[in-house]
Amino acid sequence: MHFRSHSVLPGFGPTLGITVLYLSLIVLIPLGALVLKTSELTWTVFWSTVTDPRVLASYRLSFGAAAIAALINAVFGVIVAWVLVRYRFPGKALIDALVDLPFALPTAVAGIALTALYAPNGWLGQLLTPLGIKVAYDWKGVVVALTFIGLPFVVRTVQPILEELGKDVEEAAVSLGANRWQTITRVILPELWPAILTGFALAFARAVGEYGSVVFISGNLPMKTEITPLLIITKLEQYEYAQATAIAVVMLVVSFILLLLINLLQHWISRRRA
Amino acid sequence: MTISVDHLTKRFGGFTALDDISLTIPDGKLTALLGPSGSGKTTLLRCIAGLERANGGTITIDGVVSEAASPAERGVGFVFQHYALFRHMTVAENIAFGLEVRPKESRPSKEAISAKVCKLLELVQLDWASGRLPHQLSGGQRQRIALARALAVEPKYLLLDEPFGALDAQVRKELRRWLRRLHDEVHITTILVTHDQEEALEVADQVVVFNGGKVEQVGTPEDVYHAPATPFVHQFLGTVNVLSREGVHTYVRPHDVSLSHTADDDHPLVATIVAINAAGPVVRVDLRYADTSLEAVIPHAERARLELVAGGTVHIGFSRSAKFDPTPDYAI
C-alpha cells in the first residue's frame, strides 16, 4: 500500500506521526480506557444499566435538547454572522467580542445566571410564569443553557464564508431581477449550507456533553430533567464506575454516529462544488 | 433609448467619487469609461445600474428619471470584474437564473428557458459547458458565461465593469476582440469600464476619459488619442514626452519625434542618444535634450539610414505636439 504520494510539500512523515500520536494521547487512549472499564460488566448488567428507564429518559433529553439548541443556534447564528459581516454600525466590535463570551465564561456561572433569570421569581421568569411558560426546572431550561453555550459555533463557521462570498454575487442576483427572498434562498443559503452544518455539528456535539450550565437550570428531576452527563456523575458518586462508563460509551457511540451522518451530509452537499 | 447623466455627484464619506458629471451614452454604441483606479468610472457604472445611489443629480434612462428604480426595472445587464457566478449552480442554471426568478405570469416555460440557454451558450461559444460548474472553467470562459447570464434577461443596456481585468494579457486581448465582434452582431448599447487604455481604444466607439471624479474628455478613440484635450488625457493614453520651456509644457508622442543628421526647420534641436533598443517591431531611442529625457520611436529602416549609435548626437524635431500651461493638479 502506498500512503505516500510524492510531493514537494515537506514533512508528511513527521506530521502524520505527530497527528496519530497526539490524537492517541488526547482522544483514543482515554476513550479506549472507557471501553475497557465498561467491559468489566457482564452483558446483562451492561444492558440493564444503559436501558434503565431513567437513563433512556436522559438520552432523550440530552440528545433532544442538544439538537433543538443547535437548530436555534443555526438559525440565529447565521443572522448574527450576516449582521457582523455585512453591516457597519457602532458597537460592532463589542458584539463581535460578545459572541465568544460563552466560551470564556465558566459554564457553572452561566448556569447560575440563567437560573436566576428564568426562575419563577427571576427577571424573565416572572414575566413568563403568568403566561404559563416554565423555563427553569424544565426541559426548556436545558435548551436555553445549551443554546447559550453553543452560540459561537455557527457564527464563527459561517462568518468567514460570508466574508468570502462577497457582495457582487448578491448584486448579480439583484441585477438579474431576483427579489430579496430569492436572493437569500437561491444564492446565499446554498453557499452557506456546508458551513452551517459544520457549525450545527459543533454546537450539537458541545451541547450533548455539556454538564456545568445545565445542572443548575434543569432542577435534575428524575425522568424529567436529568441529562445523561448528570447520571454519569451520579453513578460515579455511588462508586459504580463501570456503570458510569457504560452510559458514557453509549453516549459516545450515538454521538459518533450522529456526527458521522452530519459529515456525510456535508460532504454530499459540498461535493457539487469541490 | 438613451442613458443620460445630469450633474451626478456621489460621495463616500469625505471622498468625492463623482463630481458633477454630465454625460450622454449614444444608442447602440459601445462606450468605454476609461480612467485610473479611483477616478469614478466604476461608481458611475454602478449608479447607472442602480447598485449605488447618487447624492445629487439624475440619471435618465429612456426618458424616465430612474432614481428609485431597481436594477432589474432599469433594463440593464451587469457583468462584474470577478464574474460573480453562482458557484453551486451549473453553467446552464446560472444563465437561466434571471428567467427562473421571474414571477409566474411572466416566466417563460421550462422548454423556452432551456432553448434560450442553448442559444446563449452558442453565442458565447461554450455550448459544451452547459452541465459544468463555474470552478471547472477558466477565467475567460467564466466571464463569457457571466455575459450570457446578463444577456438572458434581454437587457436594453449592457454594463461591463472591468470585465477582463482579472484575466491574463493574452486572454484579455482575445476576449476584447470577441466582445467587439459580439457587439457588432447584437448591437446592444454597451458601457465598458476599464483602466486599460489599449482596451478602450481598441473596442469602443466612444471613449470617456475620467480623472478624479470628473470627465476629462469625450470622443472617438482617434480623437482622444491624437487630439487629447488635457494634459491628463495626453499622459494617460499612451507614452508621452513632456518638455518644459518658458513656462509652457509641450507634449509629444514618441512616434512624433523625428530624427535627422542635419539641422533644419523641422529639426531645430540637438539631443544626445542615450540608448537604442531595437528588440521589437520598432526601434526605441532614448534621448537627452537639455535636462529632459525623451523617447523616440522610429522604424528599423530609419535607424539603419541614420546610422544611429549610442553616445552620438542627433537633430530632433516634433511632427506633432500639444502645448499646455503647466497644471500641477493632475498626476498619474
mmCIF file of C-alpha atoms in Angstrom, chain B residues 42-180:
data_model
loop_
_atom_site.group_PDB
_atom_site.id
_atom_site.type_symbol
_atom_site.label_atom_id
_atom_site.label_comp_id
_atom_site.label_asym_id
_atom_site.label_seq_id
_atom_site.Cartn_x
_atom_site.Cartn_y
_atom_site.Cartn_z
ATOM 1 C CA THR B 42 -16.949 52.178 -11.779
ATOM 2 C CA THR B 43 -19.033 54.308 -9.418
ATOM 3 C CA LEU B 44 -20.812 55.882 -12.393
ATOM 4 C CA LEU B 45 -21.491 52.443 -13.866
ATOM 5 C CA ARG B 46 -22.913 51.206 -10.552
ATOM 6 C CA CYS B 47 -25.101 54.316 -10.281
ATOM 7 C CA ILE B 48 -26.475 53.682 -13.773
ATOM 8 C CA ALA B 49 -27.145 50.054 -12.817
ATOM 9 C CA GLY B 50 -28.960 51.071 -9.639
ATOM 10 C CA LEU B 51 -26.441 49.291 -7.416
ATOM 11 C CA GLU B 52 -25.399 52.634 -5.951
ATOM 12 C CA ARG B 53 -27.493 55.667 -5.086
ATOM 13 C CA ALA B 54 -26.083 59.084 -6.067
ATOM 14 C CA ASN B 55 -26.011 62.031 -3.643
ATOM 15 C CA GLY B 56 -27.132 64.516 -6.270
ATOM 16 C CA GLY B 57 -28.085 64.787 -9.927
ATOM 17 C CA THR B 58 -30.165 62.485 -12.068
ATOM 18 C CA ILE B 59 -29.821 59.512 -14.373
ATOM 19 C CA THR B 60 -32.429 59.342 -17.119
ATOM 20 C CA ILE B 61 -32.921 56.021 -18.863
ATOM 21 C CA ASP B 62 -35.229 56.068 -21.885
ATOM 22 C CA GLY B 63 -36.671 59.385 -20.776
ATOM 23 C CA VAL B 64 -37.511 58.125 -17.281
ATOM 24 C CA VAL B 65 -35.673 59.510 -14.275
ATOM 25 C CA SER B 66 -34.623 56.318 -12.590
ATOM 26 C CA GLU B 67 -33.894 57.382 -9.064
ATOM 27 C CA ALA B 68 -35.709 54.646 -7.188
ATOM 28 C CA ALA B 69 -35.894 52.022 -9.924
ATOM 29 C CA SER B 70 -34.404 48.640 -9.025
ATOM 30 C CA PRO B 71 -31.580 47.283 -11.186
ATOM 31 C CA ALA B 72 -33.984 44.917 -12.936
ATOM 32 C CA GLU B 73 -36.526 47.677 -13.660
ATOM 33 C CA ARG B 74 -33.854 49.699 -15.422
ATOM 34 C CA GLY B 75 -33.391 47.036 -18.058
ATOM 35 C CA VAL B 76 -29.659 46.804 -17.570
ATOM 36 C CA GLY B 77 -27.471 43.716 -17.531
ATOM 37 C CA PHE B 78 -24.372 43.906 -15.353
ATOM 38 C CA VAL B 79 -21.145 41.953 -15.688
ATOM 39 C CA PHE B 80 -18.735 42.021 -12.746
ATOM 40 C CA GLN B 81 -14.954 42.036 -12.753
ATOM 41 C CA HIS B 82 -14.749 38.796 -10.768
ATOM 42 C CA TYR B 83 -17.572 37.122 -12.706
ATOM 43 C CA ALA B 84 -19.873 36.770 -9.639
ATOM 44 C CA LEU B 85 -21.171 33.437 -10.922
ATOM 45 C CA PHE B 86 -23.263 31.302 -8.587
ATOM 46 C CA ARG B 87 -20.785 28.609 -7.584
ATOM 47 C CA HIS B 88 -23.333 25.975 -6.629
ATOM 48 C CA MET B 89 -25.191 26.186 -9.949
ATOM 49 C CA THR B 90 -24.200 24.679 -13.269
ATOM 50 C CA VAL B 91 -23.432 26.946 -16.198
ATOM 51 C CA ALA B 92 -26.926 26.376 -17.598
ATOM 52 C CA GLU B 93 -28.545 27.114 -14.219
ATOM 53 C CA ASN B 94 -26.509 30.292 -13.937
ATOM 54 C CA ILE B 95 -27.687 31.539 -17.314
ATOM 55 C CA ALA B 96 -31.291 30.533 -16.616
ATOM 56 C CA PHE B 97 -31.346 32.267 -13.206
ATOM 57 C CA GLY B 98 -32.672 35.633 -14.410
ATOM 58 C CA LEU B 99 -35.575 33.908 -16.164
ATOM 59 C CA GLU B 100 -36.290 31.425 -13.354
ATOM 60 C CA VAL B 101 -36.728 34.132 -10.728
ATOM 61 C CA ARG B 102 -39.432 35.932 -12.708
ATOM 62 C CA PRO B 103 -42.935 35.838 -11.255
ATOM 63 C CA LYS B 104 -45.073 33.009 -12.636
ATOM 64 C CA GLU B 105 -47.089 35.204 -15.020
ATOM 65 C CA SER B 106 -44.050 36.432 -16.936
ATOM 66 C CA ARG B 107 -41.794 33.406 -16.543
ATOM 67 C CA PRO B 108 -41.126 31.540 -19.804
ATOM 68 C CA SER B 109 -41.891 27.810 -19.919
ATOM 69 C CA LYS B 110 -39.183 25.322 -18.975
ATOM 70 C CA GLU B 111 -38.680 24.463 -22.644
ATOM 71 C CA ALA B 112 -38.424 28.116 -23.621
ATOM 72 C CA ILE B 113 -35.845 28.736 -20.901
ATOM 73 C CA SER B 114 -33.664 25.789 -21.891
ATOM 74 C CA ALA B 115 -33.899 26.778 -25.574
ATOM 75 C CA LYS B 116 -32.817 30.288 -24.635
ATOM 76 C CA VAL B 117 -29.908 28.942 -22.559
ATOM 77 C CA CYS B 118 -28.772 26.828 -25.524
ATOM 78 C CA LYS B 119 -28.889 29.823 -27.833
ATOM 79 C CA LEU B 120 -26.863 31.973 -25.432
ATOM 80 C CA LEU B 121 -24.305 29.219 -24.881
ATOM 81 C CA GLU B 122 -23.843 29.077 -28.641
ATOM 82 C CA LEU B 123 -23.482 32.837 -28.784
ATOM 83 C CA VAL B 124 -20.650 32.771 -26.245
ATOM 84 C CA GLN B 125 -19.235 29.611 -27.881
ATOM 85 C CA LEU B 126 -19.483 27.455 -24.771
ATOM 86 C CA ASP B 127 -22.278 25.045 -25.734
ATOM 87 C CA TRP B 128 -20.219 22.118 -24.446
ATOM 88 C CA ALA B 129 -20.039 23.614 -20.925
ATOM 89 C CA SER B 130 -23.746 23.622 -20.086
ATOM 90 C CA GLY B 131 -23.506 21.000 -17.326
ATOM 91 C CA ARG B 132 -20.215 22.198 -15.853
ATOM 92 C CA LEU B 133 -19.800 24.091 -12.612
ATOM 93 C CA PRO B 134 -18.121 27.509 -12.759
ATOM 94 C CA HIS B 135 -14.966 26.316 -10.985
ATOM 95 C CA GLN B 136 -14.354 23.816 -13.782
ATOM 96 C CA LEU B 137 -13.954 26.647 -16.298
ATOM 97 C CA SER B 138 -11.126 29.085 -16.971
ATOM 98 C CA GLY B 139 -11.407 32.779 -16.125
ATOM 99 C CA GLY B 140 -12.145 33.793 -19.701
ATOM 100 C CA GLN B 141 -14.813 31.122 -20.025
ATOM 101 C CA ARG B 142 -16.399 32.178 -16.748
ATOM 102 C CA GLN B 143 -16.632 35.756 -17.902
ATOM 103 C CA ARG B 144 -18.323 34.653 -21.121
ATOM 104 C CA ILE B 145 -20.848 32.722 -19.003
ATOM 105 C CA ALA B 146 -21.412 35.822 -16.884
ATOM 106 C CA LEU B 147 -22.057 37.749 -20.099
ATOM 107 C CA ALA B 148 -24.529 35.120 -21.317
ATOM 108 C CA ARG B 149 -26.268 35.244 -17.931
ATOM 109 C CA ALA B 150 -26.612 39.026 -18.185
ATOM 110 C CA LEU B 151 -27.927 38.782 -21.758
ATOM 111 C CA ALA B 152 -30.517 36.128 -20.825
ATOM 112 C CA VAL B 153 -32.935 38.701 -19.396
ATOM 113 C CA GLU B 154 -32.675 40.681 -22.647
ATOM 114 C CA PRO B 155 -31.433 43.927 -21.142
ATOM 115 C CA LYS B 156 -31.598 47.107 -23.181
ATOM 116 C CA TYR B 157 -28.210 48.109 -21.858
ATOM 117 C CA LEU B 158 -25.175 46.039 -21.060
ATOM 118 C CA LEU B 159 -22.862 47.334 -18.348
ATOM 119 C CA LEU B 160 -19.416 45.739 -18.049
ATOM 120 C CA ASP B 161 -17.302 46.546 -15.012
ATOM 121 C CA GLU B 162 -13.639 45.798 -15.870
ATOM 122 C CA PRO B 163 -14.809 42.525 -17.402
ATOM 123 C CA PHE B 164 -11.339 41.421 -18.462
ATOM 124 C CA GLY B 165 -9.449 42.899 -15.519
ATOM 125 C CA ALA B 166 -8.901 39.571 -13.766
ATOM 126 C CA LEU B 167 -7.626 37.758 -16.859
ATOM 127 C CA ASP B 168 -4.099 37.411 -18.171
ATOM 128 C CA ALA B 169 -2.922 39.543 -21.080
ATOM 129 C CA GLN B 170 -3.340 37.016 -23.893
ATOM 130 C CA VAL B 171 -6.882 36.015 -22.933
ATOM 131 C CA ARG B 172 -7.757 39.653 -22.402
ATOM 132 C CA LYS B 173 -6.773 40.525 -25.949
ATOM 133 C CA GLU B 174 -8.718 37.649 -27.427
ATOM 134 C CA LEU B 175 -11.799 38.385 -25.356
ATOM 135 C CA ARG B 176 -11.980 42.061 -26.160
ATOM 136 C CA ARG B 177 -11.842 41.334 -29.895
ATOM 137 C CA TRP B 178 -14.535 38.754 -29.341
ATOM 138 C CA LEU B 179 -16.585 41.303 -27.395
ATOM 139 C CA ARG B 180 -16.286 43.763 -30.265
#
